[in-house]
């Protein structure tokens, strides 16, 4: 189940990061970028690569937050311990406290 949920997060984020990369660098030339008044000193390919991973991480965080907020209370609060092995103070039907 977690593998499927991870793919629900990572794959759309990958596609959005790719589109975002194309849109940003259609308007911005990586060789014109500066940091603290100095040129970056990276090759264009390095800037493209770093920017893609930054975009991907940001969109994965957004997708992960959406997946977390879409979980039902049962999924969030269920107890991972089987009913026969639960401690005495965790005898609720819905899961552990």
PDB file of C-alpha atoms in Angstrom:
ATOM      1  CA  UNK A   1       0.000   0.000   0.000  1.00  0.00           C
ATOM      2  CA  UNK A   2       2.808   2.441   0.843  1.00  0.00           C
ATOM      3  CA  UNK A   3       4.527   1.723  -2.475  1.00  0.00           C
ATOM      4  CA  UNK A   4       1.357   2.634  -4.326  1.00  0.00           C
ATOM      5  CA  UNK A   5       0.911   5.795  -2.249  1.00  0.00           C
ATOM      6  CA  UNK A   6       4.538   6.771  -2.879  1.00  0.00           C
ATOM      7  CA  UNK A   7       3.956   6.434  -6.629  1.00  0.00           C
ATOM      8  CA  UNK A   8       0.804   8.571  -6.311  1.00  0.00           C
ATOM      9  CA  UNK A   9       3.102  11.238  -4.874  1.00  0.00           C
ATOM     10  CA  UNK A  10       6.311  10.856  -6.893  1.00  0.00           C
ATOM     11  CA  UNK A  11       5.026  10.329 -10.442  1.00  0.00           C
ATOM     12  CA  UNK A  12       2.713  13.379 -10.731  1.00  0.00           C
ATOM     13  CA  UNK A  13       5.379  15.470  -8.976  1.00  0.00           C
ATOM     14  CA  UNK A  14       7.939  14.302 -11.551  1.00  0.00           C
ATOM     15  CA  UNK A  15       5.663  15.336 -14.422  1.00  0.00           C
ATOM     16  CA  UNK A  16       4.900  18.731 -12.881  1.00  0.00           C
ATOM     17  CA  UNK A  17       8.605  19.331 -12.182  1.00  0.00           C
ATOM     18  CA  UNK A  18       9.415  18.557 -15.829  1.00  0.00           C
ATOM     19  CA  UNK A  19       6.787  21.018 -17.085  1.00  0.00           C
ATOM     20  CA  UNK A  20       7.897  23.640 -14.560  1.00  0.00           C
ATOM     21  CA  UNK A  21      11.505  23.175 -15.668  1.00  0.00           C
ATOM     22  CA  UNK A  22      10.536  23.778 -19.295  1.00  0.00           C
ATOM     23  CA  UNK A  23       8.498  26.865 -18.444  1.00  0.00           C
ATOM     24  CA  UNK A  24      11.119  28.460 -16.189  1.00  0.00           C
ATOM     25  CA  UNK A  25      14.049  27.884 -18.503  1.00  0.00           C
ATOM     26  CA  UNK A  26      12.108  29.006 -21.543  1.00  0.00           C
ATOM     27  CA  UNK A  27      12.243  32.436 -19.884  1.00  0.00           C
ATOM     28  CA  UNK A  28      15.518  32.298 -17.903  1.00  0.00           C
ATOM     29  CA  UNK A  29      19.003  31.626 -19.241  1.00  0.00           C
ATOM     30  CA  UNK A  30      21.038  29.670 -16.645  1.00  0.00           C
ATOM     31  CA  UNK A  31      24.241  31.502 -17.613  1.00  0.00           C
ATOM     32  CA  UNK A  32      22.616  34.828 -16.582  1.00  0.00           C
ATOM     33  CA  UNK A  33      21.892  33.686 -13.010  1.00  0.00           C
ATOM     34  CA  UNK A  34      23.784  35.376 -10.171  1.00  0.00           C
ATOM     35  CA  UNK A  35      24.114  34.685  -6.428  1.00  0.00           C
ATOM     36  CA  UNK A  36      25.126  37.600  -4.171  1.00  0.00           C
ATOM     37  CA  UNK A  37      26.147  39.621  -7.204  1.00  0.00           C
ATOM     38  CA  UNK A  38      28.473  36.903  -8.518  1.00  0.00           C
ATOM     39  CA  UNK A  39      27.801  34.522 -11.426  1.00  0.00           C
ATOM     40  CA  UNK A  40      26.859  31.024 -10.258  1.00  0.00           C
ATOM     41  CA  UNK A  41      29.867  29.344 -11.826  1.00  0.00           C
ATOM     42  CA  UNK A  42      27.935  26.188 -12.721  1.00  0.00           C
ATOM     43  CA  UNK A  43      27.431  24.802 -16.194  1.00  0.00           C
ATOM     44  CA  UNK A  44      24.001  25.116 -17.788  1.00  0.00           C
ATOM     45  CA  UNK A  45      23.451  21.384 -17.405  1.00  0.00           C
ATOM     46  CA  UNK A  46      24.260  21.583 -13.670  1.00  0.00           C
ATOM     47  CA  UNK A  47      21.760  24.436 -13.204  1.00  0.00           C
ATOM     48  CA  UNK A  48      19.100  22.481 -15.122  1.00  0.00           C
ATOM     49  CA  UNK A  49      19.744  19.386 -12.997  1.00  0.00           C
ATOM     50  CA  UNK A  50      19.725  21.147  -9.622  1.00  0.00           C
ATOM     51  CA  UNK A  51      16.633  23.163 -10.557  1.00  0.00           C
ATOM     52  CA  UNK A  52      14.788  20.029 -11.674  1.00  0.00           C
ATOM     53  CA  UNK A  53      15.448  18.264  -8.377  1.00  0.00           C
ATOM     54  CA  UNK A  54      14.449  21.351  -6.383  1.00  0.00           C
ATOM     55  CA  UNK A  55      11.199  21.564  -8.385  1.00  0.00           C
ATOM     56  CA  UNK A  56      10.626  17.824  -7.939  1.00  0.00           C
ATOM     57  CA  UNK A  57      11.164  17.951  -4.165  1.00  0.00           C
ATOM     58  CA  UNK A  58       8.846  20.936  -3.814  1.00  0.00           C
ATOM     59  CA  UNK A  59       6.070  19.325  -5.856  1.00  0.00           C
ATOM     60  CA  UNK A  60       6.520  16.007  -4.008  1.00  0.00           C
ATOM     61  CA  UNK A  61       6.065  17.860  -0.715  1.00  0.00           C
ATOM     62  CA  UNK A  62       2.873  19.375  -2.065  1.00  0.00           C
ATOM     63  CA  UNK A  63       1.605  15.997  -3.289  1.00  0.00           C
ATOM     64  CA  UNK A  64       2.547  14.326   0.013  1.00  0.00           C
ATOM     65  CA  UNK A  65       0.611  16.937   1.955  1.00  0.00           C
ATOM     66  CA  UNK A  66      -2.400  16.341  -0.287  1.00  0.00           C
ATOM     67  CA  UNK A  67      -2.109  12.558   0.249  1.00  0.00           C
ATOM     68  CA  UNK A  68      -1.832  13.048   4.016  1.00  0.00           C
ATOM     69  CA  UNK A  69      -4.879  15.313   4.140  1.00  0.00           C
ATOM     70  CA  UNK A  70      -6.903  12.853   2.045  1.00  0.00           C
ATOM     71  CA  UNK A  71      -6.403  10.003   4.540  1.00  0.00           C
ATOM     72  CA  UNK A  72      -9.418   8.987   6.592  1.00  0.00           C
ATOM     73  CA  UNK A  73      -9.297   9.178  10.397  1.00  0.00           C
ATOM     74  CA  UNK A  74      -9.281   5.356  10.483  1.00  0.00           C
ATOM     75  CA  UNK A  75      -6.113   5.212   8.356  1.00  0.00           C
ATOM     76  CA  UNK A  76      -4.374   7.798  10.527  1.00  0.00           C
ATOM     77  CA  UNK A  77      -5.405   6.329  13.902  1.00  0.00           C
ATOM     78  CA  UNK A  78      -5.369   2.590  13.268  1.00  0.00           C
ATOM     79  CA  UNK A  79      -3.144   0.472  15.440  1.00  0.00           C
ATOM     80  CA  UNK A  80      -0.396  -1.481  13.632  1.00  0.00           C
ATOM     81  CA  UNK A  81      -0.392  -4.148  16.372  1.00  0.00           C
ATOM     82  CA  UNK A  82      -2.702  -7.152  15.780  1.00  0.00           C
ATOM     83  CA  UNK A  83      -5.693  -7.261  18.201  1.00  0.00           C
ATOM     84  CA  UNK A  84      -4.401 -10.309  20.131  1.00  0.00           C
ATOM     85  CA  UNK A  85      -1.018  -8.698  20.820  1.00  0.00           C
ATOM     86  CA  UNK A  86      -2.207  -5.244  21.927  1.00  0.00           C
ATOM     87  CA  UNK A  87      -1.526  -4.025  25.482  1.00  0.00           C
ATOM     88  CA  UNK A  88      -4.455  -3.862  27.919  1.00  0.00           C
ATOM     89  CA  UNK A  89      -4.822  -0.087  27.567  1.00  0.00           C
ATOM     90  CA  UNK A  90      -5.160  -0.427  23.796  1.00  0.00           C
ATOM     91  CA  UNK A  91      -8.227  -2.645  23.584  1.00  0.00           C
ATOM     92  CA  UNK A  92     -10.345  -0.252  21.518  1.00  0.00           C
ATOM     93  CA  UNK A  93     -11.827  -1.634  18.319  1.00  0.00           C
ATOM     94  CA  UNK A  94     -10.617   1.323  16.216  1.00  0.00           C
ATOM     95  CA  UNK A  95      -6.970   1.102  17.251  1.00  0.00           C
ATOM     96  CA  UNK A  96      -4.422   2.306  19.772  1.00  0.00           C
ATOM     97  CA  UNK A  97      -4.538   5.711  21.393  1.00  0.00           C
TER      98      UNK A  97
END
